[in-house]
Short mmCIF file of C-alpha atoms in Angstrom, two decimals:
data_model
loop_
_atom_site.label_atom_id
_atom_site.label_comp_id
_atom_site.label_asym_id
_atom_site.label_seq_id
_atom_site.Cartn_x
_atom_site.Cartn_y
_atom_site.Cartn_z
CA MET Q 1 114.47 93.47 92.35
CA ASN Q 2 115.58 89.89 92.96
CA VAL Q 3 116.48 87.67 90.01
CA THR Q 4 117.24 84.04 90.81
CA ILE Q 5 119.36 81.81 88.59
CA VAL Q 6 118.42 78.24 89.46
CA ASP Q 7 121.51 76.14 90.20
CA TYR Q 8 120.40 72.52 90.20
CA ASN Q 9 123.74 70.90 89.30
CA SER Q 10 123.04 70.73 85.57
CA GLY Q 11 126.55 71.78 84.54
CA ASN Q 12 128.75 74.85 84.47
CA ILE Q 13 126.54 77.96 84.56
CA SER Q 14 129.29 80.45 85.40
CA SER Q 15 128.91 82.31 82.08
CA VAL Q 16 125.18 82.75 82.75
CA ILE Q 17 125.90 84.08 86.24
CA ASN Q 18 128.65 86.43 85.01
CA SER Q 19 126.50 87.83 82.19
CA PHE Q 20 123.54 88.56 84.47
CA LYS Q 21 125.81 90.20 87.05
CA GLU Q 22 127.43 92.31 84.33
CA VAL Q 23 124.04 93.55 83.15
CA ALA Q 24 122.69 94.02 86.70
CA ARG Q 25 125.62 96.22 87.80
CA ASP Q 26 124.54 96.15 91.44
CA LYS Q 27 121.13 97.64 90.54
CA VAL Q 28 119.50 94.22 90.65
CA ASN Q 29 120.16 91.45 93.16
CA ILE Q 30 121.30 88.28 91.36
CA GLU Q 31 120.87 85.15 93.48
CA VAL Q 32 122.23 81.73 92.46
CA THR Q 33 120.45 78.99 94.37
CA SER Q 34 118.07 76.04 94.40
CA GLU Q 35 116.53 77.03 97.73
CA LEU Q 36 112.77 76.91 97.33
CA ASP Q 37 111.97 79.89 99.57
CA LYS Q 38 114.36 82.15 97.68
CA ILE Q 39 112.88 81.08 94.35
CA LYS Q 40 109.35 81.70 95.61
CA SER Q 41 110.21 85.21 96.76
CA SER Q 42 112.05 86.15 93.55
CA ASP Q 43 110.73 88.66 91.05
CA LYS Q 44 112.18 86.73 88.10
CA VAL Q 45 113.76 83.32 87.59
CA VAL Q 46 116.33 82.06 85.09
CA LEU Q 47 116.38 78.32 84.32
CA PRO Q 48 119.64 77.37 82.57
CA GLY Q 49 120.36 73.92 81.22
CA GLN Q 50 123.42 72.07 79.94
CA GLY Q 51 123.71 68.45 78.90
CA SER Q 52 120.84 66.23 77.86
CA PHE Q 53 117.11 66.76 78.35
CA LYS Q 54 116.96 63.68 80.57
CA SER Q 55 119.95 64.65 82.73
CA CYS Q 56 118.51 68.12 83.35
CA ILE Q 57 115.04 66.82 84.22
CA ASP Q 58 116.62 64.21 86.51
CA ALA Q 59 118.71 66.90 88.22
CA LEU Q 60 115.61 69.07 88.78
CA ASN Q 61 113.69 66.13 90.21
CA LYS Q 62 116.50 65.23 92.62
CA ILE Q 63 115.85 68.44 94.55
CA ASN Q 64 112.68 67.82 96.52
CA GLY Q 65 109.92 70.29 95.64
CA LEU Q 66 111.90 72.20 93.00
CA THR Q 67 109.77 71.36 89.95
CA GLU Q 68 106.59 72.15 91.90
CA THR Q 69 108.05 75.46 93.09
CA LEU Q 70 109.07 76.44 89.55
CA THR Q 71 105.65 75.48 88.19
CA ASP Q 72 103.93 77.56 90.87
CA PHE Q 73 106.23 80.48 90.05
CA ALA Q 74 105.67 80.38 86.29
CA ILE Q 75 102.21 78.87 85.80
CA ILE Q 76 100.24 79.77 88.95
CA ASN Q 77 101.82 83.09 89.95
CA LYS Q 78 102.77 84.00 86.37
CA LYS Q 79 106.07 85.65 87.24
CA PRO Q 80 108.65 86.10 84.46
CA LEU Q 81 110.85 83.07 83.82
CA LEU Q 82 113.59 82.66 81.21
CA GLY Q 83 114.75 79.21 80.10
CA ILE Q 84 118.11 78.96 78.33
CA CYS Q 85 119.07 76.08 75.98
CA VAL Q 86 117.87 72.87 77.70
CA GLY Q 87 116.11 75.22 80.14
CA LEU Q 88 113.83 76.11 77.22
CA GLN Q 89 113.49 72.50 76.07
CA MET Q 90 112.25 71.39 79.49
CA PHE Q 91 109.12 73.54 78.98
CA ALA Q 92 107.90 70.72 76.70
CA ASP Q 93 105.62 67.81 77.57
CA ILE Q 94 108.17 65.23 76.53
CA GLY Q 95 111.74 64.83 75.30
CA TYR Q 96 113.40 62.01 73.38
CA GLU Q 97 117.09 62.52 74.22
CA GLU Q 98 118.68 59.36 75.69
CA LYS Q 99 115.20 57.97 76.44
CA GLU Q 100 111.61 59.20 76.47
CA THR Q 101 111.41 61.62 79.40
CA LYS Q 102 108.53 63.68 80.75
CA GLY Q 103 109.14 67.43 80.69
CA LEU Q 104 107.66 70.25 82.77
CA GLY Q 105 104.61 70.52 80.50
CA TRP Q 106 104.42 74.31 80.56
CA ILE Q 107 104.24 74.69 76.77
CA SER Q 108 102.74 71.72 74.92
CA GLY Q 109 105.15 70.09 72.53
CA LYS Q 110 108.09 67.75 72.20
CA VAL Q 111 111.89 67.83 71.99
CA SER Q 112 113.31 65.75 69.13
CA LYS Q 113 116.69 65.30 67.50
CA ILE Q 114 117.47 67.71 64.69
CA ASP Q 115 117.19 66.07 61.26
CA ASN Q 116 120.75 66.44 59.97
CA GLN Q 117 119.72 65.08 56.56
CA ASN Q 118 121.86 61.92 56.70
CA GLY Q 119 124.96 63.71 57.91
CA LYS Q 120 124.73 66.72 55.61
CA TYR Q 121 124.60 68.94 58.70
CA LYS Q 122 126.91 68.37 61.65
CA LEU Q 123 125.46 67.71 65.08
CA PRO Q 124 125.61 69.26 67.52
CA HIS Q 125 124.72 72.54 65.84
CA ILE Q 126 127.57 74.67 67.22
CA GLY Q 127 128.36 78.30 66.53
CA TRP Q 128 126.82 81.53 65.35
CA ASN Q 129 123.65 81.52 63.32
CA GLN Q 130 121.10 84.08 62.20
CA ILE Q 131 117.77 84.28 63.95
CA ASN Q 132 114.53 85.24 62.26
CA ILE Q 133 112.39 87.21 64.69
CA ASN Q 134 108.74 86.56 63.86
CA LYS Q 135 107.01 87.90 66.94
CA ASN Q 136 107.26 91.20 68.81
CA SER Q 137 108.79 89.54 71.87
CA LYS Q 138 109.71 91.61 74.91
CA ILE Q 139 113.17 90.05 75.07
CA PHE Q 140 113.93 91.17 71.49
CA LYS Q 141 113.40 94.88 72.16
CA ASP Q 142 116.00 96.79 70.08
CA ILE Q 143 117.35 93.54 68.61
CA LYS Q 144 117.44 93.62 64.80
CA ASN Q 145 116.04 90.78 62.74
CA ASN Q 146 118.69 88.42 61.31
CA SER Q 147 121.04 89.10 64.22
CA HIS Q 148 123.50 86.32 65.00
CA MET Q 149 123.32 84.29 68.22
CA TYR Q 150 125.45 81.45 69.56
CA PHE Q 151 124.10 77.88 69.54
CA VAL Q 152 125.16 74.50 70.97
CA HIS Q 153 122.49 71.80 70.58
CA SER Q 154 121.48 68.61 68.81
CA TYR Q 155 117.80 68.62 69.78
CA GLU Q 156 115.01 71.06 69.00
CA PHE Q 157 111.79 72.08 70.73
CA ILE Q 158 108.70 71.62 68.55
CA PRO Q 159 105.73 73.36 70.20
CA ASP Q 160 102.17 72.37 69.31
CA ASP Q 161 101.03 76.00 69.25
CA LYS Q 162 103.09 77.88 66.67
CA ASN Q 163 101.91 81.19 68.14
CA VAL Q 164 104.40 80.83 71.00
CA ILE Q 165 107.36 80.91 68.57
CA SER Q 166 109.15 84.26 68.72
CA ALA Q 167 112.20 83.40 66.59
CA THR Q 168 113.57 80.63 64.39
CA THR Q 169 116.92 79.72 62.87
CA ASP Q 170 117.74 77.77 59.72
CA TYR Q 171 119.89 74.69 60.28
CA SER Q 172 118.89 71.78 58.05
CA SER Q 173 115.31 72.95 58.63
CA ILE Q 174 113.53 75.85 60.32
CA ILE Q 175 114.26 75.35 64.03
CA VAL Q 176 112.52 77.10 66.91
CA CYS Q 177 115.12 79.16 68.76
CA SER Q 178 112.95 81.36 70.98
CA VAL Q 179 109.50 81.20 72.52
CA GLU Q 180 107.26 83.55 74.48
CA LYS Q 181 104.05 82.53 76.19
CA GLU Q 182 102.68 85.22 78.50
CA ASN Q 183 105.31 85.41 81.28
CA ILE Q 184 107.40 82.45 80.05
CA PHE Q 185 110.37 83.10 77.78
CA GLY Q 186 112.94 80.72 76.36
CA THR Q 187 115.95 80.79 74.05
CA GLN Q 188 117.57 77.77 72.40
CA PHE Q 189 120.65 79.89 71.75
CA HIS Q 190 122.90 81.09 74.58
CA PRO Q 191 122.45 84.83 75.22
CA GLU Q 192 125.29 84.67 77.75
CA LYS Q 193 127.62 83.59 74.92
CA SER Q 194 126.17 85.91 72.25
CA ASP Q 195 128.27 89.01 72.91
CA LYS Q 196 126.60 92.45 73.19
CA LEU Q 197 123.31 91.37 71.62
CA GLY Q 198 123.03 88.54 74.12
CA LEU Q 199 123.62 90.95 76.98
CA LYS Q 200 120.86 93.16 75.52
CA ILE Q 201 118.45 90.19 75.64
CA ILE Q 202 119.40 89.59 79.28
CA GLU Q 203 118.85 93.29 79.99
CA ASN Q 204 115.44 93.16 78.30
CA PHE Q 205 114.41 90.21 80.44
CA ILE Q 206 115.53 91.93 83.64
CA LYS Q 207 113.52 95.03 82.64
CA ILE Q 208 110.27 93.16 81.96
#
């Protein structure tokens, strides 16, 4: 099996790479690339994201044909794809970080700044927080409800269809922290920074 982690110059993704390689243990080939042919031939794709929604979308668009290749992979060919942090947020139609920016449009919705209730809650939302699993998602196999995951974000994905939400977390309001739509999976939290439970989520994705 070939799993490709898309490296499109969106920031340091070494922890993502290391976590996937630790779980794979030479049984699965982990490729880190933005080469279109390698993405097309992959069995699964991981789309990480660090920084702002706009900077990540801009970085994707700078690589000729990358967004089209990812859309073909996930939407046309319906192969498993996992978006992490801003990688999840880019599934949306539109994001409002820095300036209004068009997203990938894979899951209808928007990305807006978390309402910190006039400073009552610090932004970015950094650290460990409980997740409420509300859907029998494949990536949460053997993960207990109310487990703690690691977050770093100031913006939240608000999908139009609430049926795609697989988990939420409570930080000033109920925030979407995981989605599943057919073959498309996303986590707002960082599984690669969430200790053993995060590695279990990565393992579950690889096993899909």
